[in-house]
Short mmCIF file of C-alpha atoms in Angstrom, two decimals:
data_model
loop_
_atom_site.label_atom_id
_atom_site.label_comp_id
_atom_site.label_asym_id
_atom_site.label_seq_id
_atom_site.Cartn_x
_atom_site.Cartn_y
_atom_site.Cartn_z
CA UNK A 89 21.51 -0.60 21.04
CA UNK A 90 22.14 -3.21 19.08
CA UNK A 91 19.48 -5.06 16.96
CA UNK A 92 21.14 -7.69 15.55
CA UNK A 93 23.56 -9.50 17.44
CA UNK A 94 26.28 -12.08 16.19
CA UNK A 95 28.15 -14.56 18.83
CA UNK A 96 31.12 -15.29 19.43
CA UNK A 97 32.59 -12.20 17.52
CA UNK A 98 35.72 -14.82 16.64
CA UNK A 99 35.25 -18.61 16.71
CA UNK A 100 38.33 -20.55 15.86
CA UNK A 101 37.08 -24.64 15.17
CA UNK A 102 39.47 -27.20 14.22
CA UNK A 103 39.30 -28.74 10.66
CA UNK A 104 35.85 -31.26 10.59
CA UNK A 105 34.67 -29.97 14.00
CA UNK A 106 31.35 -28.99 14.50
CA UNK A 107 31.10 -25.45 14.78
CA UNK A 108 27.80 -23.25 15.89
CA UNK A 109 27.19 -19.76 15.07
CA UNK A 110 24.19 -17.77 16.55
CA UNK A 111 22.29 -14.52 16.07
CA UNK A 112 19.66 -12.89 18.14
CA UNK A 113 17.80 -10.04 16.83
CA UNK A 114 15.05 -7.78 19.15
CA UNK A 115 13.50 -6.08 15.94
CA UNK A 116 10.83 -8.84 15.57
CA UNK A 117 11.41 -9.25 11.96
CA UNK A 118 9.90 -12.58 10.36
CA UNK A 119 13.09 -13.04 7.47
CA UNK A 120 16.61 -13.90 8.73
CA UNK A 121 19.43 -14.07 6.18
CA UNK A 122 22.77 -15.72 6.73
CA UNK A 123 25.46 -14.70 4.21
CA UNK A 124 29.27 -15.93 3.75
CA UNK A 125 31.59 -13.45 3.02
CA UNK A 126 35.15 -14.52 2.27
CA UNK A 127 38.31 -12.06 2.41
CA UNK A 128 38.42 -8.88 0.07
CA UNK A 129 35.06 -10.41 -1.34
CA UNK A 130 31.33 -9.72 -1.71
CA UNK A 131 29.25 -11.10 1.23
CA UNK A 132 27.15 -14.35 -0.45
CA UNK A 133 23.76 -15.35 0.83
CA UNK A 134 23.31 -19.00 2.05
CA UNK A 135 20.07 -19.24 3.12
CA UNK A 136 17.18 -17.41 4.90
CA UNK A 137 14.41 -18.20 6.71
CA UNK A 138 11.08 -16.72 6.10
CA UNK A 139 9.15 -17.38 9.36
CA UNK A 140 9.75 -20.62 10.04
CA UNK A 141 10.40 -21.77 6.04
CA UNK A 142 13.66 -22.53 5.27
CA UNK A 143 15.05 -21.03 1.60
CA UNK A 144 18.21 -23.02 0.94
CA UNK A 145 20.48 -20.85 -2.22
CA UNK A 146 20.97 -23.70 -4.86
CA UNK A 147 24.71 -23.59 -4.61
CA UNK A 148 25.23 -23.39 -0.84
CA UNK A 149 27.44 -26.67 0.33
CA UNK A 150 25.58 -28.99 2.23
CA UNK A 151 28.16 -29.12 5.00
CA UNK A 152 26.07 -26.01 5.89
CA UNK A 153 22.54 -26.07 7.82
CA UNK A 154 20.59 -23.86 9.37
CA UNK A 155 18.04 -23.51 12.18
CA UNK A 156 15.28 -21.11 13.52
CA UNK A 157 13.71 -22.15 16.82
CA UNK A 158 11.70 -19.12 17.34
CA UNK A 159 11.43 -15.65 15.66
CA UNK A 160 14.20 -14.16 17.51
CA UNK A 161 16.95 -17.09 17.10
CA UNK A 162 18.85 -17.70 14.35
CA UNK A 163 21.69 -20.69 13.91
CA UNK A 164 24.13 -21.56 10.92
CA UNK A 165 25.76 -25.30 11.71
CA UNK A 166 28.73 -26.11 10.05
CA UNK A 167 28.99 -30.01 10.02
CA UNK A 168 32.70 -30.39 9.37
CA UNK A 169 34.27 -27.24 8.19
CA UNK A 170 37.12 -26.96 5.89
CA UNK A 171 39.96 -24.69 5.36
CA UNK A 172 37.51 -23.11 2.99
CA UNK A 173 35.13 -22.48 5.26
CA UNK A 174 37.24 -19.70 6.91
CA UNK A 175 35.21 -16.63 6.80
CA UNK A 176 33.52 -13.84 7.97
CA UNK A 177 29.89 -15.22 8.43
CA UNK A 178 26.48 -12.60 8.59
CA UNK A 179 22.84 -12.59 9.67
CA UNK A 180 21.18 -10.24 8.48
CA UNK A 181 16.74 -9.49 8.87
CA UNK A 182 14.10 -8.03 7.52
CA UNK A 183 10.27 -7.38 7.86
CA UNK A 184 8.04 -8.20 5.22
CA UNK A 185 3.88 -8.06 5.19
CA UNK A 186 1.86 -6.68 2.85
CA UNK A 187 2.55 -3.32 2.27
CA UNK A 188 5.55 -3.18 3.69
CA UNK A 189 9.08 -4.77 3.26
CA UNK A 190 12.01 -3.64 4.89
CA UNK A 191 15.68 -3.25 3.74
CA UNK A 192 17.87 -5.60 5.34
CA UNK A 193 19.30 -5.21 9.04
CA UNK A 194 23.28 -6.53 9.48
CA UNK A 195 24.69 -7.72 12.55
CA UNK A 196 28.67 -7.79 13.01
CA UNK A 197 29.17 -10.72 11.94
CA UNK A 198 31.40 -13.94 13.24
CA UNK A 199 35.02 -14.04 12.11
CA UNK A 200 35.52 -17.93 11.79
CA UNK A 201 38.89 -18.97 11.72
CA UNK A 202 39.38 -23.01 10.72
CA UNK A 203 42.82 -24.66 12.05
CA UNK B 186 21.34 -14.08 -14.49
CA UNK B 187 21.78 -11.07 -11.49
CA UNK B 188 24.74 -9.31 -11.49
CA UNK B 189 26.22 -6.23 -9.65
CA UNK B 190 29.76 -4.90 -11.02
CA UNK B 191 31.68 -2.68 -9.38
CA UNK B 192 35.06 -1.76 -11.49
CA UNK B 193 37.01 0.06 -8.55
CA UNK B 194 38.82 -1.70 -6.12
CA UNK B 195 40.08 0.88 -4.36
CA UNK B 196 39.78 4.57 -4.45
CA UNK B 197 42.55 6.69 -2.02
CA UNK B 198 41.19 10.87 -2.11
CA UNK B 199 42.36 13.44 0.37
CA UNK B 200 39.70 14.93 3.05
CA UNK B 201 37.21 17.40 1.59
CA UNK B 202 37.91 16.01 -1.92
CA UNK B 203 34.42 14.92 -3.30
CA UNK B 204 34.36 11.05 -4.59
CA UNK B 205 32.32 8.80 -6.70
CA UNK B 206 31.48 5.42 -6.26
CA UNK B 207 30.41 3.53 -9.62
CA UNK B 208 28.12 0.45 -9.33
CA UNK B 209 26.55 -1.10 -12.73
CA UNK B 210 24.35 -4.19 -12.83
CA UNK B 211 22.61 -7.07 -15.12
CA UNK B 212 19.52 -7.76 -14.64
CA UNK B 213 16.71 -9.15 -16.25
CA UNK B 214 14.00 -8.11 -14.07
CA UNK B 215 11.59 -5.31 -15.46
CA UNK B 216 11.23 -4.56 -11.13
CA UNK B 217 14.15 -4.91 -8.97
CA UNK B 218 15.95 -3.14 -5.85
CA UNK B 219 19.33 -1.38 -5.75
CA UNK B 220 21.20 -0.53 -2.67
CA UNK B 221 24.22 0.40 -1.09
CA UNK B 222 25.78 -0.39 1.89
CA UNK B 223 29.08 0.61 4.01
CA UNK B 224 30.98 -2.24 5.70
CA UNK B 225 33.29 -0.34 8.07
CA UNK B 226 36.81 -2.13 9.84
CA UNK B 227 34.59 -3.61 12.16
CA UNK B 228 32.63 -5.68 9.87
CA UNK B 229 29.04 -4.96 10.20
CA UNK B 230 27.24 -3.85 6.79
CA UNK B 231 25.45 -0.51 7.56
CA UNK B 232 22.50 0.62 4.85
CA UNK B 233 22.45 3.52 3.69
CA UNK B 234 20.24 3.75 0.55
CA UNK B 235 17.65 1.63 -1.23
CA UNK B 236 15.92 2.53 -4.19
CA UNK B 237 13.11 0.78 -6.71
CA UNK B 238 13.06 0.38 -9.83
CA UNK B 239 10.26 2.34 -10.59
CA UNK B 240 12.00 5.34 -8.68
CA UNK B 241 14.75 7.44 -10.91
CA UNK B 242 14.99 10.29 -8.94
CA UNK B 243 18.54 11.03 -7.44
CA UNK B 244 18.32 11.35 -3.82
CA UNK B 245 20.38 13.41 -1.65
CA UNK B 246 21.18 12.97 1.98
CA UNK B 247 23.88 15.44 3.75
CA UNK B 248 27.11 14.53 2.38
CA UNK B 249 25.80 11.84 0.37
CA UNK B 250 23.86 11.56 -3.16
CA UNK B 251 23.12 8.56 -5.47
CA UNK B 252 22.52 8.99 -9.38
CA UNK B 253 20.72 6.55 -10.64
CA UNK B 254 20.14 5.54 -14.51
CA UNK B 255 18.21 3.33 -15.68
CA UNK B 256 19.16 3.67 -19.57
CA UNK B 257 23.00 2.84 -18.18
CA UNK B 258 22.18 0.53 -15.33
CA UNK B 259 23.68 2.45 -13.40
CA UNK B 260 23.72 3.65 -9.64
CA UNK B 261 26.47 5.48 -8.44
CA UNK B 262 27.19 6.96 -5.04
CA UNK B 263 28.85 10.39 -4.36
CA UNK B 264 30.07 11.42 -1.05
CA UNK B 265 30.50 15.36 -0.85
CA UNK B 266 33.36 16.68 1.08
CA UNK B 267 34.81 13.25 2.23
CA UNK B 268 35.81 12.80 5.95
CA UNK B 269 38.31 10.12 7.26
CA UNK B 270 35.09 8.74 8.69
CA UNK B 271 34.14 7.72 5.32
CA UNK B 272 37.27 5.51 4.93
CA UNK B 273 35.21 1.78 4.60
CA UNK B 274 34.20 -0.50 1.81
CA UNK B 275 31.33 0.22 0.20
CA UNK B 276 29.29 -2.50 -1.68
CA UNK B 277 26.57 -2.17 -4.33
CA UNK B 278 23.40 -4.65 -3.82
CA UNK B 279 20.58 -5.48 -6.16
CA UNK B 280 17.56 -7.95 -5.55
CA UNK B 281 14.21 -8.48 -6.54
CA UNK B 282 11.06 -6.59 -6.01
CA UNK B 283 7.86 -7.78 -4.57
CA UNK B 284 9.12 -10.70 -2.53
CA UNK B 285 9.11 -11.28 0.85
CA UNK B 286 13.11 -11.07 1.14
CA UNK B 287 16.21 -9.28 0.39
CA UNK B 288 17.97 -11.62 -0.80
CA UNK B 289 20.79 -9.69 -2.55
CA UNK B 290 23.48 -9.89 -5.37
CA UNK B 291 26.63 -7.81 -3.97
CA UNK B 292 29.47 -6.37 -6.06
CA UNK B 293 32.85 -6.77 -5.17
CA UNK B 294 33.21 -3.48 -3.16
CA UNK B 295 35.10 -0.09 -3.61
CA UNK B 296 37.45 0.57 -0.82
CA UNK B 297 37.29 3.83 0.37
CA UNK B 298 40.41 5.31 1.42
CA UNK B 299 39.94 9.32 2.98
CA UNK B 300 43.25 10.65 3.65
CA UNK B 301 43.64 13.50 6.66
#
């Protein structure tokens, strides 16, 4: 069953449109991660949310924003994507309390094609 | 700085050949993470090991062992007897201990080629 879930698999936007990606996850974990990963390279992180605190990476564009409106949600909003912004996009999450912190949980990501 | 280097771009071995993956990495940490994961075609990163820093003992698991050294910064990842099934990109990861994410530094990759 899948635990963390990416949709659309493939979202094609035009060039400056508004584009939404989601995730779900049913693991209950309390850190969500969304990373850019760009042909033939390494995924990047962007930013994650622990709980409901949002960690922004210091070089992450500000074309991109994110949004958590409960544990099991996560959204990345691209405000007006570029060329650039074509990518292979991935939430990831992970449970951390005291004594415990998980490695981190992919989903299958979203393919984002920009026209 | 963090960093996570993985000189092989692309490795190409016939089934049942054994393989090595090498992963070295910077950083300045005394306490950090390493880990490796498997991105297959269809694009979701699967885990397969993580280790601490405090932790040198190689690990085996079925087909699979990691080596890793601390005085080389270096984990590498052997697959035993490789099967076509193994044919994926396989990425290196490091990140920091003791905080309440994984945030990690990836390398580049090693793509896995297992021939029939």
């Amino acid at each position: 069953d899948a635990m963390v879930i990416q949709n659309p698999r493939y979202q094609v936007t035009q060039f400056g449109k508004p584009v939404t990606l989601s995730c779900s996850q049913t693991l209950n974990h309390n850190v969500m991660y969304w990373y850019q990963q760009k042909s033939s390279q390494a995924p990047k992180l962007l930013f994650h949310y622990y709980d409901k605190d949002f960690n922004n990476e210091a070089d992450t564009p500000d074309n991109f924003q994110s949004r958590r409106p409960n544990t099991s949600f996560c959204f990345l909003d691209i405000r007006s994507p570029g060329l650039g912004d074509a990518a292979m996009y991935l939430c990831a999450t992970s449970l951390f309390k005291q004594g415990l912190d998980t490695e981190a949980f992919f989903g299958q990501g979203t393919r984002l094609t920009v026209v | 700085a963090q960093k996570v280097t993985q000189a092989q771009t692309e490795i190409s071995v016939v089934e049942k050949e054994d393989v090595t993956l090498d992963c070295v990495y910077e950083t300045r940490d005394t306490t950090y993470y390493l880990f490796w994961y498997k991105q297959p075609p269809s694009g979701e990163l699967v885990f397969l090991i993580r280790r601490n820093s405090f932790d040198e003992q190689n690990e085996i698991s079925g087909r699979y062992s990691w080596n890793f050294q601390k005085s080389t910064s270096s984990f590498n990842f052997t697959i035993t007897a490789s099967q076509v099934v193994d044919s994926a990109v396989y990425f290196c990861a490091l990140s920091e201990y003791g905080g309440a994410t994984n945030k990690l530094i990836f390398g580049t990759g090693t793509l896995l080629a297992v021939q029939p």
